[in-house]
Every structure is written in structure tokens, then in C-alpha cells.
mmCIF file of C-alpha atoms and ligand atoms in Angstrom:
data_model
loop_
_atom_site.group_PDB
_atom_site.id
_atom_site.type_symbol
_atom_site.label_atom_id
_atom_site.label_comp_id
_atom_site.label_asym_id
_atom_site.label_seq_id
_atom_site.Cartn_x
_atom_site.Cartn_y
_atom_site.Cartn_z
ATOM 1 C CA MET H 98 -25.665 8.015 -55.984
ATOM 2 C CA SER H 99 -22.120 7.042 -55.818
ATOM 3 C CA THR H 100 -20.260 4.627 -57.952
ATOM 4 C CA GLU H 101 -17.513 4.466 -55.344
ATOM 5 C CA LYS H 102 -17.270 1.238 -53.603
ATOM 6 C CA LYS H 103 -17.774 1.668 -49.873
ATOM 7 C CA PRO H 104 -17.106 -1.045 -46.958
ATOM 8 C CA LEU H 105 -19.130 -4.278 -46.474
ATOM 9 C CA ILE H 106 -22.419 -4.029 -44.778
ATOM 10 C CA ILE H 107 -24.559 -6.971 -43.633
ATOM 11 C CA ILE H 108 -28.158 -6.925 -43.463
ATOM 12 C CA THR H 109 -30.038 -9.723 -41.982
ATOM 13 C CA GLY H 110 -33.667 -10.279 -43.041
ATOM 14 C CA ALA H 111 -33.070 -8.461 -46.406
ATOM 15 C CA SER H 112 -35.439 -10.468 -48.472
ATOM 16 C CA SER H 113 -38.541 -8.033 -47.399
ATOM 17 C CA GLY H 114 -39.642 -5.028 -45.730
ATOM 18 C CA ILE H 115 -37.210 -2.943 -43.874
ATOM 19 C CA GLY H 116 -34.220 -5.157 -44.539
ATOM 20 C CA LEU H 117 -34.740 -5.073 -48.244
ATOM 21 C CA ALA H 118 -35.436 -1.124 -48.479
ATOM 22 C CA THR H 119 -32.121 -0.916 -46.274
ATOM 23 C CA ALA H 120 -30.110 -3.057 -48.643
ATOM 24 C CA ARG H 121 -31.399 -0.693 -51.771
ATOM 25 C CA LEU H 122 -30.499 2.422 -49.949
ATOM 26 C CA PHE H 123 -26.930 1.207 -48.723
ATOM 27 C CA SER H 124 -26.101 -0.218 -52.312
ATOM 28 C CA ALA H 125 -27.375 3.288 -53.863
ATOM 29 C CA HIS H 126 -24.649 4.861 -51.575
ATOM 30 C CA GLY H 127 -22.244 2.610 -53.109
ATOM 31 C CA HIS H 128 -21.831 -0.208 -50.276
ATOM 32 C CA ALA H 129 -20.738 -3.858 -51.202
ATOM 33 C CA LEU H 130 -23.600 -5.806 -49.401
ATOM 34 C CA LEU H 131 -23.918 -9.423 -47.817
ATOM 35 C CA LEU H 132 -27.524 -10.062 -47.641
ATOM 36 C CA LEU H 133 -29.137 -12.816 -45.174
ATOM 37 C CA ALA H 134 -32.438 -14.300 -44.825
ATOM 38 C CA ARG H 135 -34.137 -17.514 -45.796
ATOM 39 C CA ARG H 136 -35.747 -16.492 -49.060
ATOM 40 C CA LEU H 137 -32.715 -16.378 -51.448
ATOM 41 C CA GLU H 138 -34.633 -15.751 -54.648
ATOM 42 C CA LYS H 139 -36.123 -12.465 -53.159
ATOM 43 C CA MET H 140 -32.814 -11.001 -52.283
ATOM 44 C CA GLN H 141 -31.191 -12.043 -55.643
ATOM 45 C CA ALA H 142 -34.169 -10.421 -57.578
ATOM 46 C CA LEU H 143 -32.810 -7.109 -56.210
ATOM 47 C CA ASP H 144 -29.901 -7.627 -58.503
ATOM 48 C CA LEU H 145 -27.711 -5.039 -56.668
ATOM 49 C CA PRO H 146 -23.841 -4.750 -57.627
ATOM 50 C CA ASN H 147 -21.209 -5.984 -55.369
ATOM 51 C CA THR H 148 -23.350 -8.272 -53.310
ATOM 52 C CA LEU H 149 -23.737 -11.524 -51.989
ATOM 53 C CA ALA H 150 -26.907 -12.896 -50.946
ATOM 54 C CA LEU H 151 -27.138 -16.126 -48.976
ATOM 55 C CA SER H 152 -29.856 -18.209 -47.878
ATOM 56 C CA VAL H 153 -29.122 -18.418 -43.830
ATOM 57 C CA ASP H 154 -31.557 -18.677 -40.770
ATOM 58 C CA VAL H 155 -30.173 -16.327 -38.229
ATOM 59 C CA THR H 156 -31.132 -19.015 -35.414
ATOM 60 C CA ASP H 157 -28.166 -21.263 -36.774
ATOM 61 C CA ARG H 158 -25.173 -19.673 -35.220
ATOM 62 C CA ALA H 159 -22.683 -21.740 -37.361
ATOM 63 C CA ALA H 160 -24.021 -21.120 -40.701
ATOM 64 C CA LEU H 161 -24.290 -17.222 -39.860
ATOM 65 C CA ALA H 162 -20.680 -17.021 -38.761
ATOM 66 C CA ALA H 163 -19.685 -19.015 -42.051
ATOM 67 C CA ALA H 164 -21.698 -16.668 -44.314
ATOM 68 C CA VAL H 165 -20.208 -13.681 -42.658
ATOM 69 C CA GLN H 166 -16.576 -15.029 -43.276
ATOM 70 C CA GLN H 167 -17.553 -15.667 -47.032
ATOM 71 C CA GLY H 168 -18.829 -12.252 -47.224
ATOM 72 C CA GLU H 169 -15.826 -10.882 -45.691
ATOM 73 C CA ALA H 170 -13.530 -13.157 -47.897
ATOM 74 C CA ARG H 171 -15.036 -11.514 -51.155
ATOM 75 C CA PHE H 172 -15.606 -7.873 -49.977
ATOM 76 C CA GLY H 173 -12.956 -7.183 -47.110
ATOM 77 C CA PRO H 174 -14.301 -6.774 -43.299
ATOM 78 C CA ALA H 175 -17.653 -5.675 -42.342
ATOM 79 C CA ASP H 176 -18.143 -1.959 -41.240
ATOM 80 C CA ALA H 177 -21.593 -2.650 -40.230
ATOM 81 C CA ILE H 178 -24.273 -5.330 -39.429
ATOM 82 C CA ILE H 179 -27.740 -4.628 -39.490
ATOM 83 C CA ASN H 180 -29.348 -7.197 -37.283
ATOM 84 C CA ASN H 181 -32.798 -6.736 -38.479
ATOM 85 C CA ALA H 182 -34.511 -10.323 -39.152
ATOM 86 C CA GLY H 183 -37.475 -10.858 -36.752
ATOM 87 C CA VAL H 184 -40.697 -12.210 -36.523
ATOM 88 C CA MET H 185 -43.893 -10.974 -34.718
ATOM 89 C CA LEU H 186 -46.546 -13.575 -33.881
ATOM 90 C CA LEU H 187 -49.160 -11.797 -31.723
ATOM 91 C CA GLY H 188 -51.264 -13.879 -29.530
ATOM 92 C CA GLU H 189 -53.510 -13.839 -26.424
ATOM 93 C CA ILE H 190 -51.465 -15.150 -23.724
ATOM 94 C CA THR H 191 -53.895 -18.342 -22.807
ATOM 95 C CA ARG H 192 -54.487 -19.289 -25.999
ATOM 96 C CA GLN H 193 -51.081 -18.788 -28.048
ATOM 97 C CA ASP H 194 -49.001 -21.779 -28.842
ATOM 98 C CA PRO H 195 -45.898 -21.429 -26.923
ATOM 99 C CA GLU H 196 -44.087 -22.876 -29.875
ATOM 100 C CA GLN H 197 -44.625 -19.286 -31.074
ATOM 101 C CA TRP H 198 -42.745 -17.963 -28.290
ATOM 102 C CA ASP H 199 -39.822 -19.949 -28.762
ATOM 103 C CA ARG H 200 -39.979 -18.859 -32.332
ATOM 104 C CA MET H 201 -39.657 -15.290 -31.508
ATOM 105 C CA LEU H 202 -37.094 -15.395 -28.811
ATOM 106 C CA ASP H 203 -35.078 -17.495 -31.207
ATOM 107 C CA VAL H 204 -35.217 -15.142 -34.179
ATOM 108 C CA ASN H 205 -35.606 -11.693 -32.500
ATOM 109 C CA VAL H 206 -33.066 -12.199 -29.552
ATOM 110 C CA LYS H 207 -30.773 -15.107 -29.999
ATOM 111 C CA GLY H 208 -30.748 -14.302 -34.007
ATOM 112 C CA VAL H 209 -29.223 -10.816 -32.948
ATOM 113 C CA LEU H 210 -26.853 -12.239 -30.471
ATOM 114 C CA ASN H 211 -25.609 -14.543 -33.402
ATOM 115 C CA GLY H 212 -25.391 -11.839 -35.618
ATOM 116 C CA VAL H 213 -23.277 -9.945 -33.088
ATOM 117 C CA HIS H 214 -21.294 -12.938 -32.435
ATOM 118 C CA ALA H 215 -20.213 -13.232 -36.003
ATOM 119 C CA VAL H 216 -18.863 -9.838 -36.285
ATOM 120 C CA ALA H 217 -17.805 -8.262 -32.971
ATOM 121 C CA THR H 218 -14.001 -10.181 -32.521
ATOM 122 C CA GLY H 219 -13.127 -8.406 -35.926
ATOM 123 C CA MET H 220 -14.739 -5.346 -35.014
ATOM 124 C CA VAL H 221 -12.932 -5.229 -31.649
ATOM 125 C CA GLN H 222 -9.511 -5.950 -33.382
ATOM 126 C CA ARG H 223 -9.936 -3.473 -35.974
ATOM 127 C CA LYS H 224 -11.265 -0.734 -33.297
ATOM 128 C CA ARG H 225 -13.655 -0.101 -35.969
ATOM 129 C CA GLY H 226 -17.182 -1.127 -36.888
ATOM 130 C CA SER H 227 -21.157 -0.396 -36.199
ATOM 131 C CA ILE H 228 -23.644 -2.916 -34.899
ATOM 132 C CA ILE H 229 -27.137 -1.698 -35.592
ATOM 133 C CA ASN H 230 -30.015 -3.821 -33.923
ATOM 134 C CA VAL H 231 -33.725 -3.235 -35.049
ATOM 135 C CA SER H 232 -35.821 -3.443 -32.070
ATOM 136 C CA SER H 233 -39.246 -1.907 -31.805
ATOM 137 C CA VAL H 234 -41.296 0.767 -29.901
ATOM 138 C CA ALA H 235 -42.445 -2.645 -28.635
ATOM 139 C CA GLY H 236 -39.138 -2.867 -26.883
ATOM 140 C CA ARG H 237 -39.964 0.136 -24.724
ATOM 141 C CA LYS H 238 -43.483 -0.181 -23.718
ATOM 142 C CA ALA H 239 -46.476 -2.647 -23.799
ATOM 143 C CA PHE H 240 -49.345 -3.282 -26.228
ATOM 144 C CA PRO H 241 -52.114 -5.711 -26.207
ATOM 145 C CA ASN H 242 -51.563 -9.663 -27.228
ATOM 146 C CA HIS H 243 -47.776 -8.497 -27.556
ATOM 147 C CA VAL H 244 -46.386 -10.447 -24.485
ATOM 148 C CA ALA H 245 -43.730 -12.666 -26.067
ATOM 149 C CA TYR H 246 -42.929 -10.261 -28.864
ATOM 150 C CA VAL H 247 -42.488 -7.264 -26.500
ATOM 151 C CA GLY H 248 -40.595 -9.468 -24.198
ATOM 152 C CA SER H 249 -38.251 -10.242 -26.873
ATOM 153 C CA LYS H 250 -37.808 -6.632 -28.179
ATOM 154 C CA PHE H 251 -37.268 -5.433 -24.425
ATOM 155 C CA ALA H 252 -34.289 -7.925 -24.520
ATOM 156 C CA VAL H 253 -32.992 -6.491 -27.861
ATOM 157 C CA HIS H 254 -33.155 -2.931 -26.241
ATOM 158 C CA GLY H 255 -31.413 -4.262 -22.989
ATOM 159 C CA LEU H 256 -28.568 -6.188 -24.668
ATOM 160 C CA SER H 257 -27.888 -3.739 -27.222
ATOM 161 C CA GLU H 258 -27.535 -0.984 -24.417
ATOM 162 C CA ASN H 259 -25.161 -3.456 -22.745
ATOM 163 C CA LEU H 260 -23.288 -4.148 -25.664
ATOM 164 C CA ARG H 261 -22.774 -0.422 -26.325
ATOM 165 C CA GLU H 262 -21.081 -0.061 -22.969
ATOM 166 C CA GLU H 263 -18.908 -2.935 -23.717
ATOM 167 C CA LEU H 264 -17.940 -2.222 -27.230
ATOM 168 C CA SER H 265 -17.696 1.526 -26.626
ATOM 169 C CA THR H 266 -13.997 1.295 -25.137
ATOM 170 C CA HIS H 267 -13.069 -0.664 -28.417
ATOM 171 C CA ASN H 268 -14.322 2.342 -30.798
ATOM 172 C CA VAL H 269 -17.181 0.090 -31.733
ATOM 173 C CA ARG H 270 -20.747 1.610 -32.113
ATOM 174 C CA VAL H 271 -23.981 0.330 -31.105
ATOM 175 C CA THR H 272 -27.221 1.734 -32.219
ATOM 176 C CA THR H 273 -30.828 0.797 -31.454
ATOM 177 C CA ILE H 274 -33.287 1.357 -33.839
ATOM 178 C CA ALA H 275 -37.214 1.542 -32.475
ATOM 179 C CA PRO H 276 -39.744 1.816 -35.085
ATOM 180 C CA GLY H 277 -43.339 2.108 -34.427
ATOM 181 C CA ALA H 278 -45.947 0.524 -36.760
ATOM 182 C CA VAL H 279 -44.260 0.138 -40.494
ATOM 183 C CA GLU H 280 -45.962 -1.243 -43.553
ATOM 184 C CA THR H 281 -44.401 -4.711 -44.305
ATOM 185 C CA GLU H 282 -45.038 -8.338 -44.323
ATOM 186 C CA LEU H 283 -44.523 -8.624 -40.505
ATOM 187 C CA LEU H 284 -48.184 -8.933 -39.176
ATOM 188 C CA GLY H 285 -48.860 -11.417 -42.066
ATOM 189 C CA HIS H 286 -47.519 -14.287 -39.853
ATOM 190 C CA THR H 287 -49.572 -13.733 -37.042
ATOM 191 C CA THR H 288 -51.999 -16.641 -37.055
ATOM 192 C CA ASP H 289 -54.860 -15.162 -34.876
ATOM 193 C CA GLU H 290 -57.337 -13.429 -37.502
ATOM 194 C CA ASP H 291 -59.221 -11.200 -34.862
ATOM 195 C CA ILE H 292 -55.998 -9.990 -33.382
ATOM 196 C CA LYS H 293 -54.840 -9.340 -37.164
ATOM 197 C CA THR H 294 -58.169 -7.598 -37.911
ATOM 198 C CA GLY H 295 -57.666 -5.466 -34.552
ATOM 199 C CA TYR H 296 -54.016 -4.350 -35.559
ATOM 200 C CA GLN H 297 -55.318 -3.483 -39.171
ATOM 201 C CA ALA H 298 -57.987 -1.264 -37.522
ATOM 202 C CA TRP H 299 -55.409 0.322 -35.225
ATOM 203 C CA LYS H 300 -53.254 1.030 -38.521
ATOM 204 C CA ALA H 301 -56.608 2.654 -40.085
ATOM 205 C CA ASP H 302 -57.034 4.929 -37.033
ATOM 206 C CA MET H 303 -53.829 6.392 -37.974
ATOM 207 C CA GLY H 304 -55.155 7.330 -41.264
ATOM 208 C CA GLY H 305 -53.840 4.249 -42.979
ATOM 209 C CA LYS H 306 -50.588 6.429 -42.848
ATOM 210 C CA VAL H 307 -48.225 4.264 -40.953
ATOM 211 C CA LEU H 308 -44.003 4.209 -41.439
ATOM 212 C CA SER H 309 -42.801 3.110 -44.733
ATOM 213 C CA ALA H 310 -39.800 0.664 -44.799
ATOM 214 C CA ASP H 311 -37.963 3.535 -46.573
ATOM 215 C CA ASP H 312 -38.435 5.547 -43.461
ATOM 216 C CA VAL H 313 -36.729 3.109 -41.625
ATOM 217 C CA ALA H 314 -34.007 2.617 -44.031
ATOM 218 C CA ASN H 315 -33.294 6.203 -44.082
ATOM 219 C CA ALA H 316 -33.107 6.224 -39.865
ATOM 220 C CA ILE H 317 -30.544 3.341 -40.195
ATOM 221 C CA HIS H 318 -28.389 5.037 -42.641
ATOM 222 C CA TYR H 319 -28.450 8.509 -40.719
ATOM 223 C CA ALA H 320 -27.182 6.415 -37.827
ATOM 224 C CA TYR H 321 -24.477 4.570 -39.756
ATOM 225 C CA ALA H 322 -23.282 7.951 -41.581
ATOM 226 C CA GLN H 323 -22.523 9.644 -38.790
ATOM 227 C CA PRO H 324 -18.578 10.648 -38.174
ATOM 228 C CA GLU H 325 -16.627 7.694 -36.689
ATOM 229 C CA GLY H 326 -16.580 9.546 -33.482
ATOM 230 C CA VAL H 327 -20.403 9.752 -33.012
ATOM 231 C CA CYS H 328 -22.633 7.036 -31.804
ATOM 232 C CA ILE H 329 -26.234 7.414 -32.262
ATOM 233 C CA ARG H 330 -27.419 5.139 -29.546
ATOM 234 C CA GLU H 331 -31.053 4.879 -30.467
ATOM 235 C CA ILE H 332 -33.488 6.400 -33.027
ATOM 236 C CA VAL H 333 -37.112 5.922 -32.192
ATOM 237 C CA LEU H 334 -39.587 6.837 -34.919
ATOM 238 C CA ALA H 335 -43.255 6.219 -35.448
ATOM 239 C CA ALA H 336 -46.168 7.827 -37.533
ATOM 240 C CA THR H 337 -46.993 11.389 -36.665
ATOM 241 C CA ARG H 338 -50.375 10.029 -36.007
ATOM 242 C CA GLN H 339 -49.275 7.069 -33.911
ATOM 243 C CA GLN H 340 -50.332 7.818 -30.440
ATOM 244 C CA ALA H 341 -49.213 4.493 -28.300
HETATM 245 P P1 LIG R 151 -40.829 -8.408 -42.852
HETATM 246 O O1 LIG R 151 -41.769 -9.714 -42.458
HETATM 247 O O2 LIG R 151 -41.144 -7.807 -43.748
HETATM 248 O O3 LIG R 151 -39.299 -8.753 -42.798
HETATM 249 C C1 LIG R 151 -38.764 -9.733 -41.806
HETATM 250 C C2 LIG R 151 -37.684 -10.321 -42.284
HETATM 251 O O4 LIG R 151 -37.000 -11.160 -41.199
HETATM 252 C C3 LIG R 151 -37.525 -11.211 -43.852
HETATM 253 O O5 LIG R 151 -36.522 -10.862 -44.582
HETATM 254 C C4 LIG R 151 -37.315 -12.630 -43.240
HETATM 255 O O6 LIG R 151 -36.878 -13.294 -44.201
HETATM 256 C C5 LIG R 151 -36.363 -12.199 -42.142
HETATM 257 N N1 LIG R 151 -36.608 -13.487 -41.192
HETATM 258 C C6 LIG R 151 -37.515 -13.813 -40.236
HETATM 259 N N2 LIG R 151 -36.924 -15.001 -39.635
HETATM 260 C C7 LIG R 151 -35.936 -15.410 -40.056
HETATM 261 C C8 LIG R 151 -34.870 -16.457 -39.838
HETATM 262 N N3 LIG R 151 -35.359 -17.304 -38.872
HETATM 263 N N4 LIG R 151 -33.605 -16.258 -40.448
HETATM 264 C C9 LIG R 151 -33.276 -15.357 -41.250
HETATM 265 N N5 LIG R 151 -34.421 -14.438 -41.541
HETATM 266 C C10 LIG R 151 -35.547 -14.442 -41.215
HETATM 267 O O7 LIG R 151 -40.908 -7.545 -41.430
HETATM 268 P P2 LIG R 151 -40.290 -5.888 -41.253
HETATM 269 O O8 LIG R 151 -39.387 -5.774 -42.318
HETATM 270 O O9 LIG R 151 -41.329 -5.288 -40.678
HETATM 271 O O10 LIG R 151 -39.344 -6.534 -39.794
HETATM 272 C C11 LIG R 151 -37.705 -6.295 -39.730
HETATM 273 C C12 LIG R 151 -37.653 -5.774 -38.420
HETATM 274 O O11 LIG R 151 -38.394 -4.530 -37.918
HETATM 275 C C13 LIG R 151 -38.177 -7.211 -37.077
HETATM 276 O O12 LIG R 151 -37.228 -7.176 -36.230
HETATM 277 C C14 LIG R 151 -39.282 -6.233 -36.655
HETATM 278 O O13 LIG R 151 -39.620 -6.819 -35.306
HETATM 279 C C15 LIG R 151 -38.924 -5.132 -36.614
HETATM 280 N N6 LIG R 151 -39.878 -4.095 -36.617
HETATM 281 C C16 LIG R 151 -41.120 -4.287 -37.569
HETATM 282 C C17 LIG R 151 -42.237 -3.045 -37.461
HETATM 283 C C18 LIG R 151 -43.256 -3.342 -38.120
HETATM 284 O O14 LIG R 151 -44.371 -2.612 -37.959
HETATM 285 N N7 LIG R 151 -43.492 -3.605 -39.306
HETATM 286 C C19 LIG R 151 -42.185 -2.199 -35.950
HETATM 287 C C20 LIG R 151 -41.188 -2.397 -35.317
HETATM 288 C C21 LIG R 151 -40.094 -2.979 -35.666
HETATM 289 P P3 LIG R 151 -37.171 -14.777 -44.795
HETATM 290 O O15 LIG R 151 -38.673 -15.152 -44.282
HETATM 291 O O16 LIG R 151 -36.842 -15.000 -46.051
HETATM 292 O O17 LIG R 151 -36.061 -15.664 -43.768
#
């Protein structure tokens, strides 16, 4: 598409799924990128121009802030951060290892706050910027075996709306993206095989046609690409055949 160099966009969880698709799309639109996830080689393999990929765990607040400083030193101030990194470890509440709750809350909630922390001061000073947080339809309603995941995503919805109100006076936009089921690696980290099989059956009930990562990337870019004075507060999107 464009060969013009556009401002820096930071994407967490850019090594697979939605984050990876979003990296490709923003790069095609000419943006410089800072890509963050733990698997560096997957981000480097994208081989995108004007892109710095760094291996960062979003639960490491200092490492995330340092990576943002490094990206901004190279490409100039971040115009947006897409806080997308997340894990979904489904489990039946009496059997699930509580360590899995810790991981989801650490990555899905504190990881998002760490991303906000790394950019908010600069955006407020510049009176410009977009913070786009990837939540889920599971941030709006319950699903079976989703207790801790739903809890983490309700938290993303809640903190994002509060953040939007607080940053609005500084001309900084905050957007929540809430997808339904998307075909990515996400389910693969759930350890309960029965729950995984049930989830696959649920997707098959939709004719196997859930959202693609590109569908979500398009929604993220749509929100970002609005005129500066327009804040898309939330986008909820799911496969047409997804009922819940
Ligand atoms: P994937 O599993 O394909 O991607 C998850 C990304 O998050 C990977 O790049 C992974 O990179 C990164 N990540 C996980 N843990 C960490 C960590 N501690 N530090 C840094 N990066 C991390 O799943 P999706 O693309 O589906 O997920 C993206 C977001 O979309 C998540 O927030 C998810 O909850 C949300 N979502 C997904 C839906 C779906 O059905 N797929 C539906 C609704 C919302 P690495 O392992 O290299 O660190």
C-alpha cells in the first residue's frame, strides 16, 4: 500500500494470531512498528520494514517500559499502543490449578496496565495518542469454564473505560476491542483436553467459520484510522453464526 513512513505503533503479543495480523496490516499502511512478545524469531520472521522486534514479557513492567523507550528513541513518539498480548487457560473451577489464574491475571490485566504505564505520560504530554486494548466478548458476558479468563477480560473492559474517561481531557483516545472466537493459537495453551474438545465442537457448530485474525486486525485499524477528534470507544465483533 503506502510507502510514506507513518508514526510508531507498538503491538504486544505480535508473535502470533491477532497481534501478528495487526503488525502486517499497520506495516502495509506505512507505519514504523515496535513489536513485543517473548518469541523473538516469530516477529523477526515477518521481516517488516521500519520495525524493531524485542523479546519482552509484558508482566515485566521495567522491561516493557525500557523497550518502549528504545522504540521511541529509534522511530519517534508512539502514536498508538495495541495491548493485545493475552493467554486463555480454560478450566473447571474446582480442578484448575490456581497458578493458571495468576498467569491470566498477570498477563491479561497487569500486562495491559504495564503497556498503558509505558506510554500514557508521553501521550498526555503530547496531547495525542491512542491506547487500544484487546479484551473479548468474554469481557462482557460469562462462558462455561471461563471464570478466571472472564474475570481478566471484565477487568480489561473496566480499566479501559475508566482510562478513557481520564485521558479524554488530554485528547488521548482509548478503545476496547472485543472479539468473539478467532482462529489463533489461543486455545492451544489450555491444558484440559475435554474443555478443548468442547470448545472445538462449539466452533464447529458455527460451521467452523469463526473470525480470522485479519478480521480483528481490520477492526483495530478502523478504530485507529478515525480522525483525531473521533474516539471509537468499543468494537464488539464476532462470527455471524456465533450466538453467545
Ligand atoms: P495467540 O495465542 O495466537 O497470541 C497471543 C500473543 O500473546 C502471542 O503473540 C504471545 O506471544 C503473546 N503473549 C502471551 N503471553 C505473553 C507474555 N507474558 N508477554 C508477552 N507476550 C505474551 O492468541 P490471539 O491472537 O487469539 O490473542 C490475542 C488477544 O486476543 C488476547 O488478549 C486474547 O485474549 C484476545 N482474544 C482472542 C480471541 C480468540 O478467540 N482467539 C477472542 C477474544 C479475544 P509469546 O508467546 O511469543 O510471548
